[in-house]
Each structure stands twice: as structure tokens, then as C-alpha cells.
């Protein structure tokens, strides 16, 4: 569960990690201990300091001065496993509550402060075992963050009142509807865990809990849960980034010392799942259009010795061309486009899961038989040594990438501390991973998979129960009924009346900023290759990796309306083999080097994205050159690719968020513009596309004359240029014209798409706007911050989520290209307040310009200037800088120009932009929901006639639009 849907990228995966030196204390300390970073075979290390307060708070420091930022994370060792049956969802509920208010920050204080100080946005996540709270801020705001985080533990719980609890229950219930109830296969994990773990087992229920339990939670229940688990002796604080350790240590003591310790907390005992016989369940899914089979076997907990060979086993069985499951189910029997298998390892127990989403109409008994054939193939062949090395190399690059931010480094330290009891556990982690043998992989297969009892969950479209696995009984899934006016009323604006918690000093005063955090724009080098190819790069030695992108202008814009999907299929085929290598040989070559090469098409570009270990860059670049210039054009792979695309189109036709975004795009651009059509194409167009179409696209539109290259990482300019010499000679340029198809939007108004029994209504609202090259563009970004671009600082979030509890998340944003742009609002609201939500959004838009204040102006200015300290922290952020420069012709220091614009903005400037681009009567309003209960209520709003749209026709023909959403 994540508070912000787009804020989770920095979270480190729980899987074992490959060779990396992370050196620190050998055991937890009662006072300060530290050890410098040691050099390992990979010459990579993270140093840390560790100390513990008298109240039991465990503190970890890590210094990284590569950027003027600091990440602060507070991890409570409490997840859904510490809940009681009938009172589930409390841990996740607290993830929400702890952001709302505290005694010293006031109502909405942390989110308001985050906006002022230019933070990444206060965020959180909850799992079975822990709850995290985290944010990255400019380094001069560290004391402010420590002050605010201490309030969570010592000066928070009194502010939780009945109205606060009632409102946040609605937000969490909306999250459940959006993430589980209103999407295909959303109840799968519920069915698996309910049947894998017995009643009373702490993993029997879901982290988010049940709607009934959430509704029944009392204020007394909530406060009891907090006082038991949110105590310093159950919490780890990590500070990572550019800071003075002695000063930070003094601040930690100042703000956390007087938080009292709680009762002693013992680690929960391991509780492995135990099945006596297979369990088969079936659920008819309201949103599914294709049958899906999920199998789960009891396995081991995180960091168990067998978790390492299990990780290798599941990846080998399912991932890539050499995988037995792929060979049987995808290539030979063509029952599905993809297979996924992996471990779900938690603190107390673990499980291995395999999921196959079959093609429409396929019987899951066939799928199960195919799985058994694949397992038999593995038993016969085993795993080759080269596959062991390939998988380990992939894990190494994935881990390095997770450490590209200070937050990622901090999370890794905390993970080892909490789950292994030692931040330096990485040494043993590495040894166990590298020690995995082929015999180990075979051993765990026989120990945990072969012939062992499993839970099978068949999810099939409504009315197609015959597709389920044989002998399956009906799964118990609680389906919410839509009842208008059913939710309780509350007033979230009511101020809490409570007795303040004493302190030895005045905590109500926010600390001052420290020494200013100066934003450093990375040094950019540029070059032009012999064939005219433009190159730009940034050298960065933080981790031993290289990220590279080759971007070719055009993408979907080159397509004809009767052949939409050509660019996407071309990209798919170019990734499936070369003239010299079969698809399997190419994939193996890339993975053995610890690299990934992704080929994709976008609305206005065709691109290659590469990540590799720095030591293997030349070999990886040679493979990219081979893929670009010598595609294999494999006929069998085209058949498989088309089946894959057809399956994606089928899924999109039933997914409410996809329907909403796709319908909006079609209405915005019109039926005669390729911009209104899906990158996937349509069923008819994909069926008509031939290999000659793909070859023609490759020949005519991929040219150095419209290509830009960007590289970031541990590589010098000279080394990169040397690696590209062959490509420059072999790839001659020719002229390519980039089309600019006109867009013709429908008339403003409300357009409704019926999804029967939808638990939420999905809204997409917007209109054409300016291009990224317009003088209005950045002023419009500035203007949008308080409206819907500022997360929890924005009016849309404050009104619809914090004020009314209508939604889990809402946001607005500008998607701008070189020639045009779109302003758009996106959200999902609970079904029975659809009309109220539309009316409230309309009122917010209407009132935005006249009610915009000088305080709003200052908040936007502070965020959009101070947040630049974080602008170039990660490799992807640096790549984004280079791509913006090459796409739009902006200088390397364009952030300075934006700072000047932000500092020059006035209330009148904002009002003019809002009146020009953000008026509700100029917008297209798309509503996707339950027609039977919601259409008439929308018609009664008096906003004009509501147009009913056939979503099934539009879904496969419209292009998806990206919408920012904010959520707990």
C-alpha cells in the first residue's frame, strides 16, 4: 500500500541481492559505532553509522555528498501481521493517519511543509511486516524533517478524532476499490492467501484489510494499536545524504530522546504455511475478459537459506526465451502471451506464486497441463551453468539501480536491520547468492514445488465458469453493493480538542533552515558523430552502471489510420533476435552481460533504452548496434507478438482506467488523427499488418538525421565516442519528415461510458493546451501546482480527498509535446458520489483564478525553486535533463530559467493562465461508471446533456493519456 502511487520507485525490492559490499557494524549498538566502507571485489560499498537512543530508537546514518539532498525514513516494525482477525487494515490505516496532523505541525502540516521546503512529497508504504514513512528534501531542511518525524511518535495520537477517523476510512476504502475491487483479477491475492494460510495466521488477510473491518474500527481500537506498536523501541530511523553527522546526531537526541519507550516487543515466531492437499477455487470476475490461473505453494521466509536458490528457480522457469514455462505455454501451445513466477517472501513465512493470464476463451485445464509439461522439461534438463551466471548478473544490475538515490541506499540499510538484525547483513546475503548451484536449484524444486500441495485460483469472465480448473469450488469474495447515500457524513474541518503532550521545549516552533542547499547542474558534454547523430552525456561515478537512450523522432506519428500499431510491432520484433542471433541467443547475450535493452514506440518517438554494468558497456553497445541495423524479422515471433497485442487490447477493453483514458484521448484528438489511436493499434489494424510493413517502417523512418543519443553513468566521453564509431560508419543518414497530424476535439461536455457494477467511477477531464515550446508552458506548470500538481498541497486533493473522502487520489497536469499539449485532471471516485465529485471539481476550477492568493503564489514559488536540489539526483533524472535539452533545444541550465520564471510570477499571471486554460466549460468530461445508478444523477446536475459513449468501440481505438494521481 503506497500513499503516493507514483512515489514508490525508490523502494528496494525484498529479494536477495548480488555482489555488493555494504560494510558496517557487526551487531546492533547501544551507542554510536561506525566502520568505514570496505573495498570488495566490485569496489563498491556503502558506509554507515549506527546508534541507539535510551528509549530504544535505532538510528542509521549514511553519507552521500553527490547531491545537496537528504532522505529521512522512519520504519515501524508493524504491518498487517500484527493485527487481529476482525480488526484488519489498521497498520495501513495508520500509514494514512500519520500524515494528517500532529500537535506541533497542525492539520495537514507535514504535507504543507513538504511543499514549502521543496521535498519529494511525504510518502509511506505498508506491508505484512513493516510500515515506512519517507521523504527526500534539500539538505538545509534536515532539522525540519527530524522535528516533524518525531511528532509522529510522541505528539500525534491525540489529534486523531472521530471525524478524522471517519474521513480516512473513506479514503482507504476508496483505495481498496481502486486497487482491488474495480479492476480485473483484483481479488486474486485475497483468494490465494485466504486459502494458503489458516484462519488466525497473520498472513491470512490482506494488508489493506476488509471494507467491513475498516468500517467497524473504533477510535479506541485505533489508539490502542498505536500505543502498542508505534514506540521508539519498535522503530528504525535512517538519514541518508549530504549532512553533518554530529549535528544530525544532536538533532536526533533533541527531538526523539523524550519520546517514552513502549512495552518490550518480541519478534513474532516463524509460521510457515502448511497445506495437506491441493485447494482449487474459482471466481467469476466482473472485469476480466480473459481467464487467469494463479498457483501458490508454501515456501520460505525472507533470507532463509533456501530463498536464494528459489529466486533463481522461479526466474529460470518463467522469465525469457529459455524458460521452460515460456517455451511450452507461449511458444509451443500459444495459450498465453506471458508467464510470471516469483517468491512472495515475508518475515514469518513465504510462498511461491505462478500466474498465467490465458488468451480469451482458453480452458485453464489446458494451461495447467502445460505447466506440468514445463515442469517435466525442467526435471529432464535442469539448469545450465550459463543460466545461473545470467540470472546473477541481472540481479547485480538491478541492485545497483536501486541504489541510485539516497533514499534507495537508506531503505537497503533499514531492510537488513529490521529483517536480519544487522545493517551489514549484505555480506552473508552475497555469499549465499553466489553459492547457489544447479543442484541447489533442483533441490528446492523438489522440496517446495514438485508434487507438493498448492492453492489454485481460477479467475474467469462472468458466465464462463466452465473455463476454470476442474474440481474448483467457488471462492468466497465479498462484492460491495452500490448504494447512493450509503456512506456516513463527517466534517473533516472540525478542529480536534485535546490536551497537549508536554515537552521540555517549545516544539510548536518550526526549526529554521540550515546552510542553503545549492543546486548543482551536472556538467554536460556534447558531440556529433560522423553520420550526424547528436550525442550528449553526463559522467557519474556513484554506481558502476551506465544508462543510455537512443531516441528517434516520429514514433506513432508515422502511422496510417488503417495500420495503427506498426511502430509498436516494429519495436517488439526488433527486440526478438538479429540476423546473427536467434531471439533466445540475443536475450541470453544481453542478460549474461548484466544488461537490459528495451525497444519501444511512443506517441512521437521510437527508442532504445539501455542499462548495463559499466564494465560491459562496449559489448552491450555492440548488441544494440546489431539490433538496430540487423533485425531478424522472425515470422514466428510476429505471430506471437500479434497474439500478445490482441491480449492487451482485450484486457484494456474491460479495465475502467484504460477505458477512461482511451476514450478521453479519442474525444480530444478526433477520429481522423492518429494521436487519438492506441499505440497498440486495433484488432483489425494489427491483423492486417505484415512483416513488409515493419520492414518499411524500419527502412523509411529510423535515421540518424532524426535521432538523439544520451548517456549517463560511469563512462567517459572518449570511451563512449569510441564505442559508437562502428555505428556511425554503418548507419548512414537520410531525410525524414515528422508528420504533425491535426487534432479536432469534440464539443465540451460530459461523456459517459457504462461499466456495469463498477465500484468506482473513473474521471478524465481536460482540454487542448499549449506546446512545451510555448511561453505559457512553464507559467502553466506553476499555475497548476496549487490546483492539482502539488499532491497533498493542491486544492483538488484537499477538497476531494482530505475534505470529503470521495477519492483515493486526484491530480492534474500538463502533457506537452513540441507542437501541442493537453491539460488533464484524473481521478477515481467512489461510485455513489459520482455526481457530487463532478460538481465539486467544476466548482474548484471555476473558483480557482478569483481565489488564488499571495500565499498560494509563495508556496508554488518555494517548491518549484527549492525542489531543484533534487532535480538531478538519479541516473534517470540526469537522462531526463539530456532528453529535454535535445528534444526542445533547452540549455543545460534550463532549470535556472525556470527559477527566474517562478520568481517573476504574480497572482495576476496565474489568474490569466487559469482563465485561459483551466475553465470547466471549455473541457471534455469523461465519466466511466455504472450507468444504472449514476447516469441519471449526472443528468440532474444541470451541466447540460450527458452523451452516452460506446466504450467497447473506443477503447481499442484510443490512445492512453498519462494522468498524475496522488494517493496514500
JSON list of N, CA, C and O in Angstrom, two decimals, residues 797-836:
[
{"chain": "A", "resi": 797, "resn": "UNK", "atom": "N", "xyz": [-6.83, 17.73, -4.25]},
{"chain": "A", "resi": 797, "resn": "UNK", "atom": "CA", "xyz": [-6.63, 16.70, -3.23]},
{"chain": "A", "resi": 797, "resn": "UNK", "atom": "C", "xyz": [-7.25, 17.12, -1.91]},
{"chain": "A", "resi": 797, "resn": "UNK", "atom": "O", "xyz": [-7.91, 16.32, -1.23]},
{"chain": "A", "resi": 798, "resn": "UNK", "atom": "N", "xyz": [-7.01, 18.35, -1.52]},
{"chain": "A", "resi": 798, "resn": "UNK", "atom": "CA", "xyz": [-7.53, 18.81, -0.24]},
{"chain": "A", "resi": 798, "resn": "UNK", "atom": "C", "xyz": [-9.06, 18.76, -0.19]},
{"chain": "A", "resi": 798, "resn": "UNK", "atom": "O", "xyz": [-9.65, 18.43, 0.84]},
{"chain": "A", "resi": 799, "resn": "UNK", "atom": "N", "xyz": [-9.70, 19.10, -1.29]},
{"chain": "A", "resi": 799, "resn": "UNK", "atom": "CA", "xyz": [-11.17, 19.14, -1.30]},
{"chain": "A", "resi": 799, "resn": "UNK", "atom": "C", "xyz": [-11.78, 17.75, -1.47]},
{"chain": "A", "resi": 799, "resn": "UNK", "atom": "O", "xyz": [-12.65, 17.34, -0.70]},
{"chain": "A", "resi": 800, "resn": "UNK", "atom": "N", "xyz": [-11.33, 17.00, -2.48]},
{"chain": "A", "resi": 800, "resn": "UNK", "atom": "CA", "xyz": [-11.99, 15.72, -2.77]},
{"chain": "A", "resi": 800, "resn": "UNK", "atom": "C", "xyz": [-11.54, 14.58, -1.87]},
{"chain": "A", "resi": 800, "resn": "UNK", "atom": "O", "xyz": [-12.35, 13.71, -1.54]},
{"chain": "A", "resi": 801, "resn": "UNK", "atom": "N", "xyz": [-10.28, 14.59, -1.47]},
{"chain": "A", "resi": 801, "resn": "UNK", "atom": "CA", "xyz": [-9.80, 13.51, -0.61]},
{"chain": "A", "resi": 801, "resn": "UNK", "atom": "C", "xyz": [-9.81, 13.90, 0.86]},
{"chain": "A", "resi": 801, "resn": "UNK", "atom": "O", "xyz": [-10.47, 13.27, 1.68]},
{"chain": "A", "resi": 802, "resn": "UNK", "atom": "N", "xyz": [-9.09, 14.96, 1.19]},
{"chain": "A", "resi": 802, "resn": "UNK", "atom": "CA", "xyz": [-8.96, 15.32, 2.60]},
{"chain": "A", "resi": 802, "resn": "UNK", "atom": "C", "xyz": [-10.24, 15.93, 3.16]},
{"chain": "A", "resi": 802, "resn": "UNK", "atom": "O", "xyz": [-10.56, 15.74, 4.33]},
{"chain": "A", "resi": 803, "resn": "UNK", "atom": "N", "xyz": [-10.98, 16.66, 2.33]},
{"chain": "A", "resi": 803, "resn": "UNK", "atom": "CA", "xyz": [-12.20, 17.29, 2.81]},
{"chain": "A", "resi": 803, "resn": "UNK", "atom": "C", "xyz": [-13.42, 16.41, 2.76]},
{"chain": "A", "resi": 803, "resn": "UNK", "atom": "O", "xyz": [-14.25, 16.42, 3.68]},
{"chain": "A", "resi": 804, "resn": "UNK", "atom": "N", "xyz": [-13.55, 15.59, 1.70]},
{"chain": "A", "resi": 804, "resn": "UNK", "atom": "CA", "xyz": [-14.77, 14.81, 1.50]},
{"chain": "A", "resi": 804, "resn": "UNK", "atom": "C", "xyz": [-14.58, 13.31, 1.57]},
{"chain": "A", "resi": 804, "resn": "UNK", "atom": "O", "xyz": [-15.56, 12.58, 1.73]},
{"chain": "A", "resi": 805, "resn": "UNK", "atom": "N", "xyz": [-13.37, 12.83, 1.39]},
{"chain": "A", "resi": 805, "resn": "UNK", "atom": "CA", "xyz": [-13.16, 11.38, 1.37]},
{"chain": "A", "resi": 805, "resn": "UNK", "atom": "C", "xyz": [-13.77, 10.71, 0.15]},
{"chain": "A", "resi": 805, "resn": "UNK", "atom": "O", "xyz": [-14.06, 9.52, 0.17]},
{"chain": "A", "resi": 806, "resn": "UNK", "atom": "N", "xyz": [-13.92, 11.47, -0.94]},
{"chain": "A", "resi": 806, "resn": "UNK", "atom": "CA", "xyz": [-14.54, 10.91, -2.15]},
{"chain": "A", "resi": 806, "resn": "UNK", "atom": "C", "xyz": [-13.59, 10.01, -2.93]},
{"chain": "A", "resi": 806, "resn": "UNK", "atom": "O", "xyz": [-14.04, 9.14, -3.69]},
{"chain": "A", "resi": 807, "resn": "UNK", "atom": "N", "xyz": [-12.27, 10.24, -2.81]},
{"chain": "A", "resi": 807, "resn": "UNK", "atom": "CA", "xyz": [-11.31, 9.61, -3.70]},
{"chain": "A", "resi": 807, "resn": "UNK", "atom": "C", "xyz": [-10.08, 9.15, -2.94]},
{"chain": "A", "resi": 807, "resn": "UNK", "atom": "O", "xyz": [-9.78, 9.64, -1.84]},
{"chain": "A", "resi": 808, "resn": "UNK", "atom": "N", "xyz": [-9.37, 8.23, -3.53]},
{"chain": "A", "resi": 808, "resn": "UNK", "atom": "CA", "xyz": [-8.06, 7.81, -3.03]},
{"chain": "A", "resi": 808, "resn": "UNK", "atom": "C", "xyz": [-6.99, 8.76, -3.57]},
{"chain": "A", "resi": 808, "resn": "UNK", "atom": "O", "xyz": [-5.98, 9.02, -2.92]},
{"chain": "A", "resi": 809, "resn": "UNK", "atom": "N", "xyz": [-7.17, 9.27, -4.78]},
{"chain": "A", "resi": 809, "resn": "UNK", "atom": "CA", "xyz": [-6.18, 10.18, -5.34]},
{"chain": "A", "resi": 809, "resn": "UNK", "atom": "C", "xyz": [-6.74, 10.96, -6.50]},
{"chain": "A", "resi": 809, "resn": "UNK", "atom": "O", "xyz": [-7.58, 10.47, -7.26]},
{"chain": "A", "resi": 810, "resn": "UNK", "atom": "N", "xyz": [-6.29, 12.20, -6.64]},
{"chain": "A", "resi": 810, "resn": "UNK", "atom": "CA", "xyz": [-6.68, 13.04, -7.76]},
{"chain": "A", "resi": 810, "resn": "UNK", "atom": "C", "xyz": [-5.53, 13.98, -8.08]},
{"chain": "A", "resi": 810, "resn": "UNK", "atom": "O", "xyz": [-4.80, 14.40, -7.18]},
{"chain": "A", "resi": 811, "resn": "UNK", "atom": "N", "xyz": [-5.36, 14.29, -9.34]},
{"chain": "A", "resi": 811, "resn": "UNK", "atom": "CA", "xyz": [-4.31, 15.22, -9.72]},
{"chain": "A", "resi": 811, "resn": "UNK", "atom": "C", "xyz": [-4.59, 15.83, -11.08]},
{"chain": "A", "resi": 811, "resn": "UNK", "atom": "O", "xyz": [-5.46, 15.36, -11.82]},
{"chain": "A", "resi": 812, "resn": "UNK", "atom": "N", "xyz": [-3.88, 16.88, -11.40]},
{"chain": "A", "resi": 812, "resn": "UNK", "atom": "CA", "xyz": [-3.99, 17.50, -12.72]},
{"chain": "A", "resi": 812, "resn": "UNK", "atom": "C", "xyz": [-2.59, 17.76, -13.24]},
{"chain": "A", "resi": 812, "resn": "UNK", "atom": "O", "xyz": [-1.64, 17.90, -12.47]},
{"chain": "A", "resi": 813, "resn": "UNK", "atom": "N", "xyz": [-2.46, 17.82, -14.56]},
{"chain": "A", "resi": 813, "resn": "UNK", "atom": "CA", "xyz": [-1.15, 18.03, -15.14]},
{"chain": "A", "resi": 813, "resn": "UNK", "atom": "C", "xyz": [-1.20, 18.45, -16.58]},
{"chain": "A", "resi": 813, "resn": "UNK", "atom": "O", "xyz": [-2.25, 18.39, -17.23]},
{"chain": "A", "resi": 814, "resn": "UNK", "atom": "N", "xyz": [-0.06, 18.89, -17.09]},
{"chain": "A", "resi": 814, "resn": "UNK", "atom": "CA", "xyz": [0.11, 19.30, -18.47]},
{"chain": "A", "resi": 814, "resn": "UNK", "atom": "C", "xyz": [1.00, 18.29, -19.18]},
{"chain": "A", "resi": 814, "resn": "UNK", "atom": "O", "xyz": [2.13, 18.06, -18.76]},
{"chain": "A", "resi": 815, "resn": "UNK", "atom": "N", "xyz": [0.49, 17.65, -20.22]},
{"chain": "A", "resi": 815, "resn": "UNK", "atom": "CA", "xyz": [1.29, 16.76, -21.06]},
{"chain": "A", "resi": 815, "resn": "UNK", "atom": "C", "xyz": [1.58, 17.51, -22.35]},
{"chain": "A", "resi": 815, "resn": "UNK", "atom": "O", "xyz": [0.68, 17.70, -23.18]},
{"chain": "A", "resi": 816, "resn": "UNK", "atom": "N", "xyz": [2.82, 17.98, -22.52]},
{"chain": "A", "resi": 816, "resn": "UNK", "atom": "CA", "xyz": [3.13, 18.86, -23.64]},
{"chain": "A", "resi": 816, "resn": "UNK", "atom": "C", "xyz": [4.19, 18.25, -24.55]},
{"chain": "A", "resi": 816, "resn": "UNK", "atom": "O", "xyz": [5.16, 17.66, -24.08]},
{"chain": "A", "resi": 817, "resn": "UNK", "atom": "N", "xyz": [3.98, 18.39, -25.84]},
{"chain": "A", "resi": 817, "resn": "UNK", "atom": "CA", "xyz": [4.95, 17.99, -26.85]},
{"chain": "A", "resi": 817, "resn": "UNK", "atom": "C", "xyz": [5.48, 19.25, -27.54]},
{"chain": "A", "resi": 817, "resn": "UNK", "atom": "O", "xyz": [5.17, 20.37, -27.13]},
{"chain": "A", "resi": 818, "resn": "UNK", "atom": "N", "xyz": [6.25, 19.05, -28.62]},
{"chain": "A", "resi": 818, "resn": "UNK", "atom": "CA", "xyz": [6.81, 20.21, -29.32]},
{"chain": "A", "resi": 818, "resn": "UNK", "atom": "C", "xyz": [5.75, 21.01, -30.07]},
{"chain": "A", "resi": 818, "resn": "UNK", "atom": "O", "xyz": [5.92, 22.19, -30.31]},
{"chain": "A", "resi": 819, "resn": "UNK", "atom": "N", "xyz": [4.65, 20.35, -30.46]},
{"chain": "A", "resi": 819, "resn": "UNK", "atom": "CA", "xyz": [3.66, 21.04, -31.29]},
{"chain": "A", "resi": 819, "resn": "UNK", "atom": "C", "xyz": [2.32, 21.26, -30.62]},
{"chain": "A", "resi": 819, "resn": "UNK", "atom": "O", "xyz": [1.53, 22.07, -31.08]},
{"chain": "A", "resi": 820, "resn": "UNK", "atom": "N", "xyz": [2.00, 20.50, -29.57]},
{"chain": "A", "resi": 820, "resn": "UNK", "atom": "CA", "xyz": [0.72, 20.67, -28.90]},
{"chain": "A", "resi": 820, "resn": "UNK", "atom": "C", "xyz": [0.79, 20.09, -27.50]},
{"chain": "A", "resi": 820, "resn": "UNK", "atom": "O", "xyz": [1.78, 19.47, -27.12]},
{"chain": "A", "resi": 821, "resn": "UNK", "atom": "N", "xyz": [-0.27, 20.29, -26.74]},
{"chain": "A", "resi": 821, "resn": "UNK", "atom": "CA", "xyz": [-0.30, 19.79, -25.38]},
{"chain": "A", "resi": 821, "resn": "UNK", "atom": "C", "xyz": [-1.72, 19.58, -24.90]},
{"chain": "A", "resi": 821, "resn": "UNK", "atom": "O", "xyz": [-2.69, 19.93, -25.58]},
{"chain": "A", "resi": 822, "resn": "UNK", "atom": "N", "xyz": [-1.83, 19.00, -23.70]},
{"chain": "A", "resi": 822, "resn": "UNK", "atom": "CA", "xyz": [-3.12, 18.69, -23.11]},
{"chain": "A", "resi": 822, "resn": "UNK", "atom": "C", "xyz": [-3.08, 19.05, -21.64]},
{"chain": "A", "resi": 822, "resn": "UNK", "atom": "O", "xyz": [-2.10, 18.73, -20.94]},
{"chain": "A", "resi": 823, "resn": "UNK", "atom": "N", "xyz": [-4.13, 19.70, -21.16]},
{"chain": "A", "resi": 823, "resn": "UNK", "atom": "CA", "xyz": [-4.33, 19.86, -19.72]},
{"chain": "A", "resi": 823, "resn": "UNK", "atom": "C", "xyz": [-5.36, 18.83, -19.30]},
{"chain": "A", "resi": 823, "resn": "UNK", "atom": "O", "xyz": [-6.41, 18.68, -19.92]},
{"chain": "A", "resi": 824, "resn": "UNK", "atom": "N", "xyz": [-5.06, 18.07, -18.22]},
{"chain": "A", "resi": 824, "resn": "UNK", "atom": "CA", "xyz": [-5.95, 16.99, -17.86]},
{"chain": "A", "resi": 824, "resn": "UNK", "atom": "C", "xyz": [-6.02, 16.78, -16.35]},
{"chain": "A", "resi": 824, "resn": "UNK", "atom": "O", "xyz": [-5.03, 16.97, -15.64]},
{"chain": "A", "resi": 825, "resn": "UNK", "atom": "N", "xyz": [-7.20, 16.39, -15.88]},
{"chain": "A", "resi": 825, "resn": "UNK", "atom": "CA", "xyz": [-7.44, 16.00, -14.49]},
{"chain": "A", "resi": 825, "resn": "UNK", "atom": "C", "xyz": [-7.85, 14.54, -14.50]},
{"chain": "A", "resi": 825, "resn": "UNK", "atom": "O", "xyz": [-8.62, 14.12, -15.36]},
{"chain": "A", "resi": 826, "resn": "UNK", "atom": "N", "xyz": [-7.35, 13.76, -13.54]},
{"chain": "A", "resi": 826, "resn": "UNK", "atom": "CA", "xyz": [-7.72, 12.35, -13.47]},
{"chain": "A", "resi": 826, "resn": "UNK", "atom": "C", "xyz": [-7.96, 11.91, -12.05]},
{"chain": "A", "resi": 826, "resn": "UNK", "atom": "O", "xyz": [-7.26, 12.32, -11.12]},
{"chain": "A", "resi": 827, "resn": "UNK", "atom": "N", "xyz": [-8.98, 11.07, -11.87]},
{"chain": "A", "resi": 827, "resn": "UNK", "atom": "CA", "xyz": [-9.27, 10.53, -10.55]},
{"chain": "A", "resi": 827, "resn": "UNK", "atom": "C", "xyz": [-10.21, 9.34, -10.67]},
{"chain": "A", "resi": 827, "resn": "UNK", "atom": "O", "xyz": [-10.82, 9.11, -11.72]},
{"chain": "A", "resi": 828, "resn": "UNK", "atom": "N", "xyz": [-10.33, 8.57, -9.59]},
{"chain": "A", "resi": 828, "resn": "UNK", "atom": "CA", "xyz": [-11.37, 7.57, -9.43]},
{"chain": "A", "resi": 828, "resn": "UNK", "atom": "C", "xyz": [-12.10, 7.88, -8.14]},
{"chain": "A", "resi": 828, "resn": "UNK", "atom": "O", "xyz": [-11.47, 8.05, -7.09]},
{"chain": "A", "resi": 829, "resn": "UNK", "atom": "N", "xyz": [-13.40, 7.99, -8.19]},
{"chain": "A", "resi": 829, "resn": "UNK", "atom": "CA", "xyz": [-14.18, 8.34, -7.01]},
{"chain": "A", "resi": 829, "resn": "UNK", "atom": "C", "xyz": [-15.15, 7.21, -6.69]},
{"chain": "A", "resi": 829, "resn": "UNK", "atom": "O", "xyz": [-15.53, 6.43, -7.57]},
{"chain": "A", "resi": 830, "resn": "UNK", "atom": "N", "xyz": [-15.56, 7.11, -5.43]},
{"chain": "A", "resi": 830, "resn": "UNK", "atom": "CA", "xyz": [-16.49, 6.04, -5.10]},
{"chain": "A", "resi": 830, "resn": "UNK", "atom": "C", "xyz": [-17.78, 6.27, -5.89]},
{"chain": "A", "resi": 830, "resn": "UNK", "atom": "O", "xyz": [-18.22, 7.40, -6.10]},
{"chain": "A", "resi": 831, "resn": "UNK", "atom": "N", "xyz": [-18.36, 5.19, -6.35]},
{"chain": "A", "resi": 831, "resn": "UNK", "atom": "CA", "xyz": [-19.46, 5.27, -7.31]},
{"chain": "A", "resi": 831, "resn": "UNK", "atom": "C", "xyz": [-20.60, 6.14, -6.84]},
{"chain": "A", "resi": 831, "resn": "UNK", "atom": "O", "xyz": [-21.17, 6.91, -7.62]},
{"chain": "A", "resi": 832, "resn": "UNK", "atom": "N", "xyz": [-20.95, 6.05, -5.56]},
{"chain": "A", "resi": 832, "resn": "UNK", "atom": "CA", "xyz": [-22.16, 6.75, -5.11]},
{"chain": "A", "resi": 832, "resn": "UNK", "atom": "C", "xyz": [-21.97, 8.24, -4.84]},
{"chain": "A", "resi": 832, "resn": "UNK", "atom": "O", "xyz": [-22.86, 8.89, -4.32]},
{"chain": "A", "resi": 833, "resn": "UNK", "atom": "N", "xyz": [-20.80, 8.80, -5.19]},
{"chain": "A", "resi": 833, "resn": "UNK", "atom": "CA", "xyz": [-20.62, 10.26, -5.14]},
{"chain": "A", "resi": 833, "resn": "UNK", "atom": "C", "xyz": [-20.11, 10.76, -6.49]},
{"chain": "A", "resi": 833, "resn": "UNK", "atom": "O", "xyz": [-19.41, 11.78, -6.55]},
{"chain": "A", "resi": 834, "resn": "UNK", "atom": "N", "xyz": [-20.46, 10.09, -7.55]},
{"chain": "A", "resi": 834, "resn": "UNK", "atom": "CA", "xyz": [-20.01, 10.50, -8.88]},
{"chain": "A", "resi": 834, "resn": "UNK", "atom": "C", "xyz": [-20.47, 11.91, -9.21]},
{"chain": "A", "resi": 834, "resn": "UNK", "atom": "O", "xyz": [-19.66, 12.77, -9.60]},
{"chain": "A", "resi": 835, "resn": "UNK", "atom": "N", "xyz": [-21.74, 12.16, -9.08]},
{"chain": "A", "resi": 835, "resn": "UNK", "atom": "CA", "xyz": [-22.28, 13.49, -9.41]},
{"chain": "A", "resi": 835, "resn": "UNK", "atom": "C", "xyz": [-21.69, 14.55, -8.50]},
{"chain": "A", "resi": 835, "resn": "UNK", "atom": "O", "xyz": [-21.34, 15.66, -8.94]},
{"chain": "A", "resi": 836, "resn": "UNK", "atom": "N", "xyz": [-21.60, 14.24, -7.20]},
{"chain": "A", "resi": 836, "resn": "UNK", "atom": "CA", "xyz": [-21.05, 15.21, -6.26]},
{"chain": "A", "resi": 836, "resn": "UNK", "atom": "C", "xyz": [-19.60, 15.55, -6.59]},
{"chain": "A", "resi": 836, "resn": "UNK", "atom": "O", "xyz": [-19.17, 16.71, -6.46]}
]
